[in-house]
mmCIF file of C-alpha atoms in Angstrom:
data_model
loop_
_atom_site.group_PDB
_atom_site.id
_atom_site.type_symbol
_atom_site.label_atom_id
_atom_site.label_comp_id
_atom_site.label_asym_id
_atom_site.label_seq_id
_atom_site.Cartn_x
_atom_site.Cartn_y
_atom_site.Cartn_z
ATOM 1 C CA UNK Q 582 0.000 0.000 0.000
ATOM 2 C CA UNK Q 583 1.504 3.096 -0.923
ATOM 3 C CA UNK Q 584 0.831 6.304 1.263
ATOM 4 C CA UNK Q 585 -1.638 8.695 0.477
ATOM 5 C CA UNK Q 586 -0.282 12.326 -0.421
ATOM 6 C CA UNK Q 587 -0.653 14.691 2.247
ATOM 7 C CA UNK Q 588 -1.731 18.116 2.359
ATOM 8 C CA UNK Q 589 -1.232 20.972 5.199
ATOM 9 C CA UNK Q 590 -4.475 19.892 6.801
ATOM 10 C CA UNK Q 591 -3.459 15.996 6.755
ATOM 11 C CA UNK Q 592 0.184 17.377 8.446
ATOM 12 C CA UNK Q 593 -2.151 19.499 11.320
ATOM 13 C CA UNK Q 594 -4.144 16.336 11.837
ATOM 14 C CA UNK Q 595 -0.978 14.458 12.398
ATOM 15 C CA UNK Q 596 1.395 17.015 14.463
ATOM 16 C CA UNK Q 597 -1.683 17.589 17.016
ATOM 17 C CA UNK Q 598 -2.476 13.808 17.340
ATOM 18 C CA UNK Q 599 1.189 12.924 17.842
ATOM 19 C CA UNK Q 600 1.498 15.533 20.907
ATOM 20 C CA UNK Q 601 -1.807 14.385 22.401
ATOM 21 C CA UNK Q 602 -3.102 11.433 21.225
ATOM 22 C CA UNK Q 603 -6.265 11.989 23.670
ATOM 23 C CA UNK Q 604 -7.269 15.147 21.760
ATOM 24 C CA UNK Q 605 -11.297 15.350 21.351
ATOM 25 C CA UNK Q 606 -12.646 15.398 18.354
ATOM 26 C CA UNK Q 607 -13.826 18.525 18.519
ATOM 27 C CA UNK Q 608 -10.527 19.780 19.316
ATOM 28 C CA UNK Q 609 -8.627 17.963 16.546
ATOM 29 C CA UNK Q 610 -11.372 19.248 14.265
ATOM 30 C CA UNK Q 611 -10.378 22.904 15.496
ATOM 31 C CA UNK Q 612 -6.285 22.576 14.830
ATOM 32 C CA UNK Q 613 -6.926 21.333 11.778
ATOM 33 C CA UNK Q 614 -9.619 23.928 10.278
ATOM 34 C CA UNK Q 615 -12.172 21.687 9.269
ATOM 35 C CA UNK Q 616 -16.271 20.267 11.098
ATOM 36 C CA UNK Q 617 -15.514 17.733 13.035
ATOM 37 C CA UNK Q 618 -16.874 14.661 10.260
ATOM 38 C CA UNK Q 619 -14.200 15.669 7.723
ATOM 39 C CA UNK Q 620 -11.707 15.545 10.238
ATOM 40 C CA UNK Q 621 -12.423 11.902 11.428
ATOM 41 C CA UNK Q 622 -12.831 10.827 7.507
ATOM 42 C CA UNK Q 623 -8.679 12.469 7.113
ATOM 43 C CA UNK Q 624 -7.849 11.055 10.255
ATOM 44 C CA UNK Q 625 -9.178 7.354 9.498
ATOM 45 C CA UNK Q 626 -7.803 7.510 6.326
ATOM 46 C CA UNK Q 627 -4.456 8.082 7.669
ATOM 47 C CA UNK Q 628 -4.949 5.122 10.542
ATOM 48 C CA UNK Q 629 -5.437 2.973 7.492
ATOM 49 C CA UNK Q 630 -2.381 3.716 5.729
ATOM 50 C CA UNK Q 631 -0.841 2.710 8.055
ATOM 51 C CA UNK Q 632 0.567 6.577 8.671
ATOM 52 C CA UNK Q 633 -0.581 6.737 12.253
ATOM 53 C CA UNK Q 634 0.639 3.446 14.019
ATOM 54 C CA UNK Q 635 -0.751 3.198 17.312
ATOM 55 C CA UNK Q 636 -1.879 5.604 19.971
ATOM 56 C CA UNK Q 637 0.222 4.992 23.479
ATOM 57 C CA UNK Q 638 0.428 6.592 26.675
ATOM 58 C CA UNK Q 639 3.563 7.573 27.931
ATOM 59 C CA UNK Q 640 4.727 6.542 31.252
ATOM 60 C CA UNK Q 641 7.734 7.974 33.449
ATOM 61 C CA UNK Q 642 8.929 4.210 34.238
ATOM 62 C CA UNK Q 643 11.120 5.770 37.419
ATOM 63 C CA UNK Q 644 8.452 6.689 39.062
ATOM 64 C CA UNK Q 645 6.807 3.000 39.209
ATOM 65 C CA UNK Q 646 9.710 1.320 39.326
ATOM 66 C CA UNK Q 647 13.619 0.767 39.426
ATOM 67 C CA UNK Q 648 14.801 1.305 35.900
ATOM 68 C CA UNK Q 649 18.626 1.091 34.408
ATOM 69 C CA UNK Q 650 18.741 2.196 30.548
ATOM 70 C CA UNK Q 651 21.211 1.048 28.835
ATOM 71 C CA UNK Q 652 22.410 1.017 25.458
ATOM 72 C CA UNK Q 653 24.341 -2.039 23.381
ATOM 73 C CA UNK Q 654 26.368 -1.609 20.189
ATOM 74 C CA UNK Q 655 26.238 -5.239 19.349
ATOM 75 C CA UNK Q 656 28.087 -6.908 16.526
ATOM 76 C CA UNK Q 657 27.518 -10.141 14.427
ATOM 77 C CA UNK Q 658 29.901 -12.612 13.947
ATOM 78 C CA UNK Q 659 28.842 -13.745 10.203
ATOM 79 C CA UNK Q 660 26.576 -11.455 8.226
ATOM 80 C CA UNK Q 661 24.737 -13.526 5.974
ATOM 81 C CA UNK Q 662 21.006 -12.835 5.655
ATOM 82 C CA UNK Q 663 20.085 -15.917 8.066
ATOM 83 C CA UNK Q 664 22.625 -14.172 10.627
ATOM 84 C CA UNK Q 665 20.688 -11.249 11.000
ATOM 85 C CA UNK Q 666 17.422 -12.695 10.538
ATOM 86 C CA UNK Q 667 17.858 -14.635 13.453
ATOM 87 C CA UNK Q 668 19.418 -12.304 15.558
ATOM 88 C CA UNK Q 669 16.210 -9.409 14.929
ATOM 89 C CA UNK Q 670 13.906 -12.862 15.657
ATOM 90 C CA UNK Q 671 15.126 -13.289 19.109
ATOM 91 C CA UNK Q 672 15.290 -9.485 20.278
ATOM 92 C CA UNK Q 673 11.892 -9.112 18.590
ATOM 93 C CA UNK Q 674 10.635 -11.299 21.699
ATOM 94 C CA UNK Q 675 12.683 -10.065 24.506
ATOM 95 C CA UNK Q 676 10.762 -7.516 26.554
ATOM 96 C CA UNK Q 677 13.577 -6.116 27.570
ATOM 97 C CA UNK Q 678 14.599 -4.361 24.466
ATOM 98 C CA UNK Q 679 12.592 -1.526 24.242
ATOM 99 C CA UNK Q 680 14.288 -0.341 20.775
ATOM 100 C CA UNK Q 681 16.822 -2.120 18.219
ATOM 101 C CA UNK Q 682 18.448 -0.420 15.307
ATOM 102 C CA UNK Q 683 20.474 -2.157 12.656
ATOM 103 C CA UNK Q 684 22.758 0.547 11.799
ATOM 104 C CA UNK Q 685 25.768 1.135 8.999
ATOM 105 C CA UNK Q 686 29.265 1.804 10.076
ATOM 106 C CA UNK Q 687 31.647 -0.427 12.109
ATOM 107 C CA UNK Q 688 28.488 -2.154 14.005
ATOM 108 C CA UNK Q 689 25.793 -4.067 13.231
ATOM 109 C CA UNK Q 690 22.835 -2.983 15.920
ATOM 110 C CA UNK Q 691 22.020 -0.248 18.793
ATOM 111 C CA UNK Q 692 20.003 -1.756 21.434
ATOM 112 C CA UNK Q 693 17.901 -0.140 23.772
ATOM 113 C CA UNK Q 694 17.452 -1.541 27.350
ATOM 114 C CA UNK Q 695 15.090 -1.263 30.324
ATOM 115 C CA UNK Q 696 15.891 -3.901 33.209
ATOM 116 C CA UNK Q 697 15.907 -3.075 36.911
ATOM 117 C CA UNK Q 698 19.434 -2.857 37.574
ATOM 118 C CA UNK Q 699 22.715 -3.398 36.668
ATOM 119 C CA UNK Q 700 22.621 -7.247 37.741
ATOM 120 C CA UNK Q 701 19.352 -7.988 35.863
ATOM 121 C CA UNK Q 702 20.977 -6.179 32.371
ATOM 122 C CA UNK Q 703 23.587 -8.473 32.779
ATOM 123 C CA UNK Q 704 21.807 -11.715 33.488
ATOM 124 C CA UNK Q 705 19.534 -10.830 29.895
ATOM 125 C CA UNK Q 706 23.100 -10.702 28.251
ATOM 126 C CA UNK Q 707 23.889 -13.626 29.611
ATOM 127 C CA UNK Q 708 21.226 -15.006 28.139
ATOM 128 C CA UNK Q 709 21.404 -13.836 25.126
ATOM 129 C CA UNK Q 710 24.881 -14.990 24.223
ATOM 130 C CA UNK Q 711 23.380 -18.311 25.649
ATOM 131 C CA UNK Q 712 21.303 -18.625 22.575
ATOM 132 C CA UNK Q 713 24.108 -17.926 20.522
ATOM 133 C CA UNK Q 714 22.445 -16.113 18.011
ATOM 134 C CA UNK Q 715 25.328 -15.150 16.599
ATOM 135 C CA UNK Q 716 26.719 -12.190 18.614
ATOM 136 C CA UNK Q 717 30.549 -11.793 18.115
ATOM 137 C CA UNK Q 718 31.395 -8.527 20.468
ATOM 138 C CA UNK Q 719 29.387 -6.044 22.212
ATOM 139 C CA UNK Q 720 29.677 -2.661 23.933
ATOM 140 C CA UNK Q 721 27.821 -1.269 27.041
ATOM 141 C CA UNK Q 722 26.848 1.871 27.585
ATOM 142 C CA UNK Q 723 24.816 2.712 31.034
ATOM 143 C CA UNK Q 724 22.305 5.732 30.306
ATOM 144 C CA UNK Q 725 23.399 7.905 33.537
ATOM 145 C CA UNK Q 726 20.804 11.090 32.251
ATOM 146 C CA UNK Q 727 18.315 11.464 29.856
ATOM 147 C CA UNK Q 728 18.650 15.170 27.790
ATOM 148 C CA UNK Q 729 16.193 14.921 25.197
ATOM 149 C CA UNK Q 730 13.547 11.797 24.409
ATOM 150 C CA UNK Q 731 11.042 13.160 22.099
ATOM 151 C CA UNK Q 732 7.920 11.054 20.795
ATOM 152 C CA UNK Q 733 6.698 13.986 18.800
ATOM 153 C CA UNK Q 734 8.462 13.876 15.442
ATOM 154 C CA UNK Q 735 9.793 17.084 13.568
ATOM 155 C CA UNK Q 736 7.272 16.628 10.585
ATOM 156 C CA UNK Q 737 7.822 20.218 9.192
ATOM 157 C CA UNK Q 738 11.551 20.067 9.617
ATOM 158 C CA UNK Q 739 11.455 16.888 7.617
ATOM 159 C CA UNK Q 740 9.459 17.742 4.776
ATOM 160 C CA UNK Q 741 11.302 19.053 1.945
ATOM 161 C CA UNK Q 742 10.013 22.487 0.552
ATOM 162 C CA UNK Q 743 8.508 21.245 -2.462
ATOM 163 C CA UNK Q 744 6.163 19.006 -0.510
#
């Protein structure tokens, strides 16, 4: 399915969704200059392509929890297809890994961690090079402060000035 063309009211729609994905109707409607039924027709057509992914709240896990972030340059020994295949399988079911990259350069992945502490990141390492899934090195890097962790994605910065 290819995505439908978007206009300056289908790019309101989406920036004020994205930063509150409880908006009202009514509300939405208002941002994006249009009665509220047109607005819900745009918007559904946009869930449908796929466009708008999921709607999610947003929780501050330190404040329920112990947390440790941490972040894992991780590199494959062989890099056939199957290789990598297998490796995205198994991280695709740990609940652990709240975010995986496969990146260019001199490594293969960046993976994003959330386990209690320090011990229980290591014991989901452990495990991981238990399954051998092919990992050949790996790097750790404990998140000490988070700067900036934005949900709400630059969609005008992005969009190139013909568009």
């Amino acid at each position: 399915m290819t995505a439908p063309r978007l206009d300056a009211i289908d790019l309101k729609i989406l920036d004020a969704i994205q930063r509150d994905g409880r908006i009202t109707k009514l509300a939405l409607a208002e941002k994006a200059g249009l009665s509220p039924t047109p607005c819900w027709t745009r918007l559904a057509r946009l869930e449908k392509a796929g466009i708008i992914a999921g709607y999610h709240a947003r929780l501050d896990l330190r404040l329920v929890a112990p947390v440790t972030g941490v972040l894992i340059e991780i590199t494959l020994g062989s890099h056939r297809q199957a290789d990598f295949e297998r490796f995205e399988r198994v991280i695709r079911t740990c609940p652990e890994v709240v975010a995986c990259w496969s990146v260019g350069g001199g490594i293969d992945y960046m993976v994003k961690v959330a386990a209690r502490d320090i011990d229980a990141y290591q014991r989901f390492v452990d495990s991981l090079l238990e399954r051998e899934i092919g990992i050949d090195r790996y790097f750790t890097y404990i998140i000490t402060r988070t700067v900036k962790d934005e949900v709400v994605q630059p969609l005008m910065q992005l969009l190139s000035p013909e568009d």
